[in-house]
CSV table of N, CA and C in Angstrom, one decimal:
chain,number,residue,atom,x,y,z
A,147,MET,N,69.3,90.4,88.3
A,147,MET,CA,70.7,90.6,88.5
A,147,MET,C,71.2,90.3,89.6
A,148,GLN,N,70.7,89.0,90.2
A,148,GLN,CA,71.3,88.4,91.3
A,148,GLN,C,72.3,87.1,90.8
A,149,LYS,N,71.4,86.7,89.4
A,149,LYS,CA,72.7,85.9,89.0
A,149,LYS,C,74.3,86.0,88.7
A,150,TYR,N,74.3,87.8,88.6
A,150,TYR,CA,75.6,88.4,88.7
A,150,TYR,C,76.4,89.0,89.8
A,151,TYR,N,76.0,88.3,91.1
A,151,TYR,CA,76.2,89.0,92.0
A,151,TYR,C,77.8,88.4,92.4
A,152,ASP,N,78.4,87.4,92.0
A,152,ASP,CA,79.5,86.7,92.2
A,152,ASP,C,80.9,88.1,91.7
A,153,VAL,N,79.8,88.4,90.3
A,153,VAL,CA,81.0,89.1,89.4
A,153,VAL,C,80.9,90.6,89.9
A,154,ILE,N,79.5,91.2,90.4
A,154,ILE,CA,79.7,92.3,91.2
A,154,ILE,C,80.5,92.6,92.1
A,155,ARG,N,80.4,91.4,93.1
A,155,ARG,CA,81.1,91.3,94.0
A,155,ARG,C,82.9,91.5,93.5
A,156,ARG,N,82.8,90.8,92.8
A,156,ARG,CA,84.6,90.5,92.2
A,156,ARG,C,85.0,92.0,92.2
A,157,ILE,N,84.2,92.6,91.3
A,157,ILE,CA,84.5,93.7,90.7
A,157,ILE,C,84.4,94.6,91.6
A,158,VAL,N,83.9,94.7,93.1
A,158,VAL,CA,83.5,95.7,93.8
A,158,VAL,C,85.1,95.8,94.5
A,159,ASP,N,85.1,94.1,95.0
A,159,ASP,CA,86.4,94.1,95.5
A,159,ASP,C,87.5,94.3,94.8
A,160,LEU,N,87.6,94.3,93.6
A,160,LEU,CA,89.0,94.2,92.6
A,160,LEU,C,89.2,95.7,92.7
A,161,ALA,N,88.1,96.3,92.4
A,161,ALA,CA,88.6,97.8,92.5
A,161,ALA,C,88.9,98.6,93.5
A,162,GLU,N,88.4,98.6,94.8
A,162,GLU,CA,89.5,98.4,96.4
A,162,GLU,C,90.7,98.1,96.1
A,163,THR,N,91.1,97.1,95.8
A,163,THR,CA,92.2,96.9,95.6
A,163,THR,C,93.2,97.5,94.6
A,164,CYS,N,92.4,97.8,93.8
A,164,CYS,CA,92.8,99.1,92.4
A,164,CYS,C,93.5,100.4,93.1
A,165,HIS,N,92.5,100.8,94.2
A,165,HIS,CA,92.7,101.9,94.4
A,165,HIS,C,93.5,101.8,95.7
A,166,GLU,N,94.0,101.2,96.6
A,166,GLU,CA,95.1,101.0,97.2
A,166,GLU,C,96.1,100.6,96.5
A,167,GLY,N,96.2,100.4,95.6
A,167,GLY,CA,97.9,100.0,95.1
A,167,GLY,C,97.6,101.6,93.9
A,168,ILE,N,97.0,102.0,93.5
A,168,ILE,CA,97.5,103.0,92.9
A,168,ILE,C,97.8,104.3,93.9
A,169,VAL,N,97.1,104.2,95.2
A,169,VAL,CA,97.9,104.8,96.3
A,169,VAL,C,99.0,104.8,96.5
A,170,HIS,N,99.4,103.7,96.8
A,170,HIS,CA,100.6,103.6,97.2
A,170,HIS,C,101.8,103.7,95.9
A,171,ILE,N,101.3,103.4,94.3
A,171,ILE,CA,102.6,103.9,93.5
A,171,ILE,C,102.3,105.5,93.5
A,172,LYS,N,101.6,106.1,93.8
A,172,LYS,CA,101.8,108.0,93.8
A,172,LYS,C,102.4,108.3,95.0
A,173,ASN,N,102.7,107.3,96.2
A,173,ASN,CA,103.3,107.4,97.3
A,173,ASN,C,104.7,107.6,97.2
A,174,LYS,N,104.9,106.2,96.0
A,174,LYS,CA,106.5,105.6,95.7
A,174,LYS,C,107.2,106.9,94.6
A,175,LEU,N,106.1,106.8,93.6
A,175,LEU,CA,106.5,108.1,93.1
A,175,LEU,C,106.9,109.3,93.5
A,176,ALA,N,105.8,109.6,94.4
A,176,ALA,CA,106.8,111.2,95.5
A,176,ALA,C,108.0,111.0,96.0
A,177,GLU,N,108.2,109.8,96.3
A,177,GLU,CA,109.8,109.0,97.0
A,177,GLU,C,110.7,109.2,95.8
A,178,GLY,N,110.3,109.1,94.8
A,178,GLY,CA,111.4,108.9,93.8
A,178,GLY,C,111.7,107.5,93.1
A,179,TYR,N,110.9,106.4,93.7
A,179,TYR,CA,111.2,104.9,93.5
A,179,TYR,C,109.8,105.1,92.0
A,180,PHE,N,110.7,104.8,91.2
A,180,PHE,CA,110.0,105.0,89.4
A,180,PHE,C,109.9,103.5,88.8
A,181,GLY,N,111.0,103.1,89.1
A,181,GLY,CA,111.3,101.6,88.7
A,181,GLY,C,110.8,100.5,89.4
A,182,GLU,N,110.2,100.8,90.9
A,182,GLU,CA,110.0,100.1,91.8
A,182,GLU,C,108.5,99.8,91.8
A,183,THR,N,107.5,100.7,91.0
A,183,THR,CA,105.9,100.7,90.5
A,183,THR,C,106.1,100.4,89.8
A,184,LEU,N,106.9,99.6,88.4
A,184,LEU,CA,106.0,99.2,87.4
A,184,LEU,C,105.5,97.8,87.5
A,185,PRO,N,106.0,96.7,88.3
A,185,PRO,CA,104.9,95.9,88.5
A,185,PRO,C,103.8,95.8,89.1
A,186,LEU,N,103.6,96.7,90.1
A,186,LEU,CA,102.2,97.0,90.6
A,186,LEU,C,101.4,98.0,89.8
A,187,MET,N,102.0,98.6,88.4
A,187,MET,CA,101.0,99.5,87.5
A,187,MET,C,100.8,98.3,86.9
A,188,GLU,N,101.8,97.5,86.5
A,188,GLU,CA,101.1,96.5,85.6
A,188,GLU,C,100.0,96.0,86.2
A,189,ASP,N,100.3,95.9,87.4
A,189,ASP,CA,98.9,94.8,88.2
A,189,ASP,C,97.6,95.8,88.0
A,190,VAL,N,97.9,97.0,88.5
A,190,VAL,CA,96.3,98.0,88.5
A,190,VAL,C,96.4,97.8,86.9
A,191,THR,N,96.7,98.1,85.9
A,191,THR,CA,96.2,98.4,84.4
A,191,THR,C,95.5,97.0,84.2
A,192,GLN,N,96.2,95.9,84.4
A,192,GLN,CA,95.7,94.8,84.4
A,192,GLN,C,94.3,94.2,84.9
A,193,ALA,N,93.9,94.7,86.2
A,193,ALA,CA,92.9,94.9,87.0
A,193,ALA,C,91.9,95.9,86.2
A,194,PHE,N,92.6,97.2,86.4
A,194,PHE,CA,91.5,97.3,85.1
A,194,PHE,C,90.8,97.3,84.2
A,195,LEU,N,91.5,96.6,83.4
A,195,LEU,CA,91.3,96.2,82.2
A,195,LEU,C,90.2,94.8,82.6
A,196,SER,N,90.4,94.1,83.6
A,196,SER,CA,89.5,92.9,83.9
A,196,SER,C,88.1,93.6,84.3
A,197,ILE,N,88.4,94.5,85.0
A,197,ILE,CA,86.7,95.4,85.9
A,197,ILE,C,86.1,96.0,84.4
A,198,GLU,N,87.0,96.6,83.8
A,198,GLU,CA,86.2,97.1,82.2
A,198,GLU,C,85.6,95.9,81.6
A,199,GLY,N,86.2,94.6,81.5
A,199,GLY,CA,85.4,93.6,80.6
A,199,GLY,C,84.2,93.2,81.2
A,200,ALA,N,84.0,93.2,82.8
A,200,ALA,CA,83.4,92.6,83.2
A,200,ALA,C,82.0,93.4,83.2
A,201,LEU,N,82.5,94.6,83.7
A,201,LEU,CA,81.1,95.5,83.2
A,201,LEU,C,80.6,95.6,82.0
A,202,GLN,N,81.4,95.3,81.2
A,202,GLN,CA,80.5,96.0,79.5
A,202,GLN,C,79.2,95.0,79.5
A,203,PRO,N,79.1,93.8,79.9
A,203,PRO,CA,77.9,93.1,79.7
A,203,PRO,C,76.6,93.9,80.9
A,204,LEU,N,77.1,94.3,81.8
A,204,LEU,CA,76.3,94.3,83.0
A,204,LEU,C,75.9,96.0,82.7
A,205,LEU,N,76.8,97.0,81.8
A,205,LEU,CA,76.2,98.5,81.7
A,205,LEU,C,74.6,98.6,81.3
A,206,PRO,N,73.9,98.0,80.3
A,206,PRO,CA,72.7,98.4,80.1
A,206,PRO,C,71.9,98.1,81.1
A,207,MET,N,71.9,97.0,82.4
A,207,MET,CA,71.2,96.6,83.2
A,207,MET,C,71.2,97.6,84.4
A,208,LEU,N,72.9,98.3,84.6
A,208,LEU,CA,72.6,99.2,85.9
A,208,LEU,C,72.1,100.6,85.6
A,209,LEU,N,71.7,100.9,87.1
A,209,LEU,CA,71.1,101.9,87.1
A,209,LEU,C,72.1,103.2,87.0
A,210,SER,N,73.0,103.8,86.1
A,210,SER,CA,73.7,104.9,86.1
A,210,SER,C,74.2,105.3,85.0
A,211,GLU,N,73.9,106.3,85.1
A,211,GLU,CA,74.0,106.8,83.1
A,211,GLU,C,75.6,107.0,83.4
A,212,GLN,N,76.4,107.7,84.5
A,212,GLN,CA,77.5,108.1,84.4
A,212,GLN,C,78.7,106.9,84.6
A,213,LEU,N,78.2,105.9,85.1
A,213,LEU,CA,79.3,104.5,85.4
A,213,LEU,C,80.1,104.7,83.5
A,214,GLU,N,79.1,104.4,82.5
A,214,GLU,CA,80.2,104.6,81.3
A,214,GLU,C,81.1,105.7,81.0
A,215,PRO,N,81.0,106.8,80.9
A,215,PRO,CA,81.4,107.5,80.3
A,215,PRO,C,82.6,107.7,81.5
A,216,LEU,N,82.4,107.5,83.2
A,216,LEU,CA,83.1,107.3,84.0
A,216,LEU,C,84.9,106.4,83.5
A,217,THR,N,84.0,105.9,83.1
A,217,THR,CA,84.9,104.8,82.3
A,217,THR,C,85.8,104.8,81.8
A,218,GLU,N,85.1,105.3,81.0
A,218,GLU,CA,85.9,105.8,79.6
A,218,GLU,C,86.9,107.1,79.9
A,219,GLN,N,86.7,108.0,80.5
A,219,GLN,CA,87.1,108.7,81.2
A,219,GLN,C,88.6,108.3,81.8
A,220,LEU,N,88.1,107.3,82.6
A,220,LEU,CA,89.5,106.5,83.4
A,220,LEU,C,90.4,105.8,82.8
A,221,SER,N,89.5,105.1,81.4
A,221,SER,CA,90.9,104.3,80.6
A,221,SER,C,91.7,105.3,79.9
A,222,GLU,N,91.0,106.9,79.4
A,222,GLU,CA,91.7,107.5,78.7
A,222,GLU,C,92.9,108.4,79.9
A,223,SER,N,92.8,108.3,81.3
A,223,SER,CA,94.1,108.8,82.0
A,223,SER,C,94.8,107.3,82.4
A,224,PHE,N,94.3,106.2,82.0
A,224,PHE,CA,95.0,105.4,82.1
A,224,PHE,C,96.4,105.3,81.2
A,225,TYR,N,95.4,106.1,80.2
A,225,TYR,CA,96.6,105.7,78.7
A,225,TYR,C,97.7,106.9,78.9
A,226,SER,N,97.2,107.6,79.7
A,226,SER,CA,98.4,109.0,79.8
A,226,SER,C,99.1,108.6,81.1
A,227,LEU,N,98.7,107.6,81.9
A,227,LEU,CA,99.8,107.4,82.9
A,227,LEU,C,101.0,105.8,82.3
A,228,VAL,N,100.3,105.3,81.2
A,228,VAL,CA,100.8,104.6,81.1
A,228,VAL,C,102.0,104.7,79.5
A,229,SER,N,101.3,106.0,79.2
A,229,SER,CA,102.7,106.5,78.5
A,229,SER,C,103.8,107.1,79.0
A,230,ALA,N,103.4,108.2,80.1
A,230,ALA,CA,104.5,108.3,81.4
A,230,ALA,C,105.4,107.2,81.3
A,231,TYR,N,104.7,106.1,81.3
A,231,TYR,CA,105.9,104.8,82.3
A,231,TYR,C,106.5,104.6,81.2
A,232,LYS,N,106.1,104.4,79.9
A,232,LYS,CA,106.7,103.8,78.8
A,232,LYS,C,107.7,105.1,78.6
A,233,ARG,N,107.7,106.1,78.4
A,233,ARG,CA,108.7,106.6,78.1
A,233,ARG,C,109.7,107.0,79.6
A,234,ASP,N,110.1,106.3,80.7
A,234,ASP,CA,110.4,106.2,81.7
A,234,ASP,C,110.6,107.7,82.6
A,235,ASN,N,109.4,108.3,82.4
A,235,ASN,CA,109.3,109.7,82.8
A,235,ASN,C,108.5,109.9,83.7
A,236,ARG,N,109.2,109.9,85.4
A,236,ARG,CA,108.8,109.7,86.4
A,236,ARG,C,108.3,111.4,87.1
A,237,GLU,N,108.7,112.0,86.3
A,237,GLU,CA,107.9,113.4,86.9
A,237,GLU,C,106.6,113.4,85.8
A,238,ARG,N,106.4,113.0,85.1
A,238,ARG,CA,105.2,113.0,84.2
A,238,ARG,C,104.1,112.1,84.6
A,239,ALA,N,104.8,110.9,85.1
A,239,ALA,CA,104.1,109.8,86.1
A,239,ALA,C,103.0,110.4,87.1
A,240,LEU,N,103.9,110.9,87.9
A,240,LEU,CA,103.7,111.4,89.2
A,240,LEU,C,102.6,112.6,88.8
A,241,GLU,N,102.9,113.6,87.9
A,241,GLU,CA,101.6,114.6,87.7
A,241,GLU,C,100.6,113.9,87.2
A,242,VAL,N,100.5,113.1,86.3
A,242,VAL,CA,99.1,112.9,85.6
A,242,VAL,C,98.7,111.9,86.9
A,243,ILE,N,99.5,111.2,87.7
A,243,ILE,CA,99.0,110.1,88.7
A,243,ILE,C,98.2,111.5,89.8
A,244,GLU,N,98.7,112.2,90.0
A,244,GLU,CA,98.3,113.4,91.0
A,244,GLU,C,97.1,114.1,90.5
A,245,GLY,N,97.1,114.7,89.2
A,245,GLY,CA,96.4,115.6,89.0
A,245,GLY,C,94.8,115.2,88.0
A,246,GLU,N,95.5,114.2,87.3
A,246,GLU,CA,94.4,113.2,86.1
A,246,GLU,C,94.1,112.2,86.7
A,247,PHE,N,94.7,111.3,86.7
A,247,PHE,CA,94.4,110.1,87.0
A,247,PHE,C,93.4,109.2,88.4
A,248,LEU,N,94.6,109.6,89.3
A,248,LEU,CA,94.1,109.5,91.2
A,248,LEU,C,92.5,110.1,91.1
A,249,PRO,N,92.0,111.1,90.7
A,249,PRO,CA,90.8,112.4,91.1
A,249,PRO,C,90.0,111.4,90.1
A,250,SER,N,90.3,110.7,88.9
A,250,SER,CA,89.1,110.2,87.9
A,250,SER,C,89.2,109.0,88.4
A,251,PHE,N,89.5,108.3,89.3
A,251,PHE,CA,89.8,107.3,89.7
A,251,PHE,C,88.8,107.3,90.7
A,252,GLN,N,88.9,107.8,91.4
A,252,GLN,CA,88.2,108.3,92.6
A,252,GLN,C,86.6,108.5,92.6
A,253,ILE,N,86.3,109.6,91.8
A,253,ILE,CA,85.0,109.6,91.1
A,253,ILE,C,84.8,108.5,90.4
A,254,TRP,N,85.4,107.7,89.6
A,254,TRP,CA,85.0,106.7,88.9
A,254,TRP,C,84.3,105.5,89.9
A,255,HIS,N,85.5,104.7,91.0
A,255,HIS,CA,85.1,104.4,92.2
A,255,HIS,C,83.8,104.6,92.8
A,256,CYS,N,83.6,105.9,93.0
A,256,CYS,CA,82.4,106.3,94.1
A,256,CYS,C,81.3,105.8,93.1
A,257,GLU,N,81.0,106.7,92.0
A,257,GLU,CA,80.4,106.1,90.9
A,257,GLU,C,79.8,104.2,91.2
A,258,LEU,N,80.7,103.7,91.1
A,258,LEU,CA,80.7,102.2,90.9
A,258,LEU,C,80.0,101.4,92.1
A,259,ASP,N,80.5,102.1,92.9
A,259,ASP,CA,80.3,101.4,94.5
A,259,ASP,C,78.7,101.8,94.6
A,260,ARG,N,78.8,103.1,94.2
A,260,ARG,CA,77.1,103.7,94.3
A,260,ARG,C,76.3,102.8,93.6
A,261,THR,N,76.6,102.3,92.4
A,261,THR,CA,75.8,101.5,91.3
A,261,THR,C,76.1,100.2,91.9
A,262,LEU,N,76.9,99.6,92.2
A,262,LEU,CA,76.9,98.3,92.8
A,262,LEU,C,76.3,97.6,93.7
A,263,LEU,N,77.4,98.4,95.3
A,263,LEU,CA,77.0,97.8,96.3
A,263,LEU,C,75.3,97.9,96.4
A,264,PRO,N,74.4,98.3,96.4
A,264,PRO,CA,73.0,98.0,96.4
A,264,PRO,C,72.6,96.8,96.0
A,265,ILE,N,73.3,96.4,95.0
A,265,ILE,CA,72.7,95.1,94.3
A,265,ILE,C,73.2,94.1,95.3
A,266,ILE,N,74.6,94.1,95.8
A,266,ILE,CA,75.4,92.9,96.3
A,266,ILE,C,74.8,93.4,97.7
A,267,THR,N,74.3,94.4,98.5
A,267,THR,CA,73.6,93.9,99.6
A,267,THR,C,72.3,93.8,100.3
A,268,LEU,N,71.7,93.6,99.0
A,268,LEU,CA,70.0,93.0,99.1
A,268,LEU,C,70.0,91.8,100.2
């Protein structure tokens, strides 16, 4: 696993940045700023796709039975959120981000940290 140290470090850092972006998006949506959140939403989506791609070859080596299903669940939540954005539906986007997406992300992020942080803090 040590040979994957840099990849894992980047995954952990990017996941934290995604979390900060998602919270910012949620706050801006709640304030009524929909269009202004679109560029950040695109960045967060791209970052998650990068994390997902980087995780795939690592999953068989990781000591987590939950990370793969949680990643799939989060991916589905992303789809719901992106669909709301494509329909220019701020209310639905806020509903999805508060009720489904952010809670799923937080659970996934905790499992990601629980699984990966011990590897990079050895």
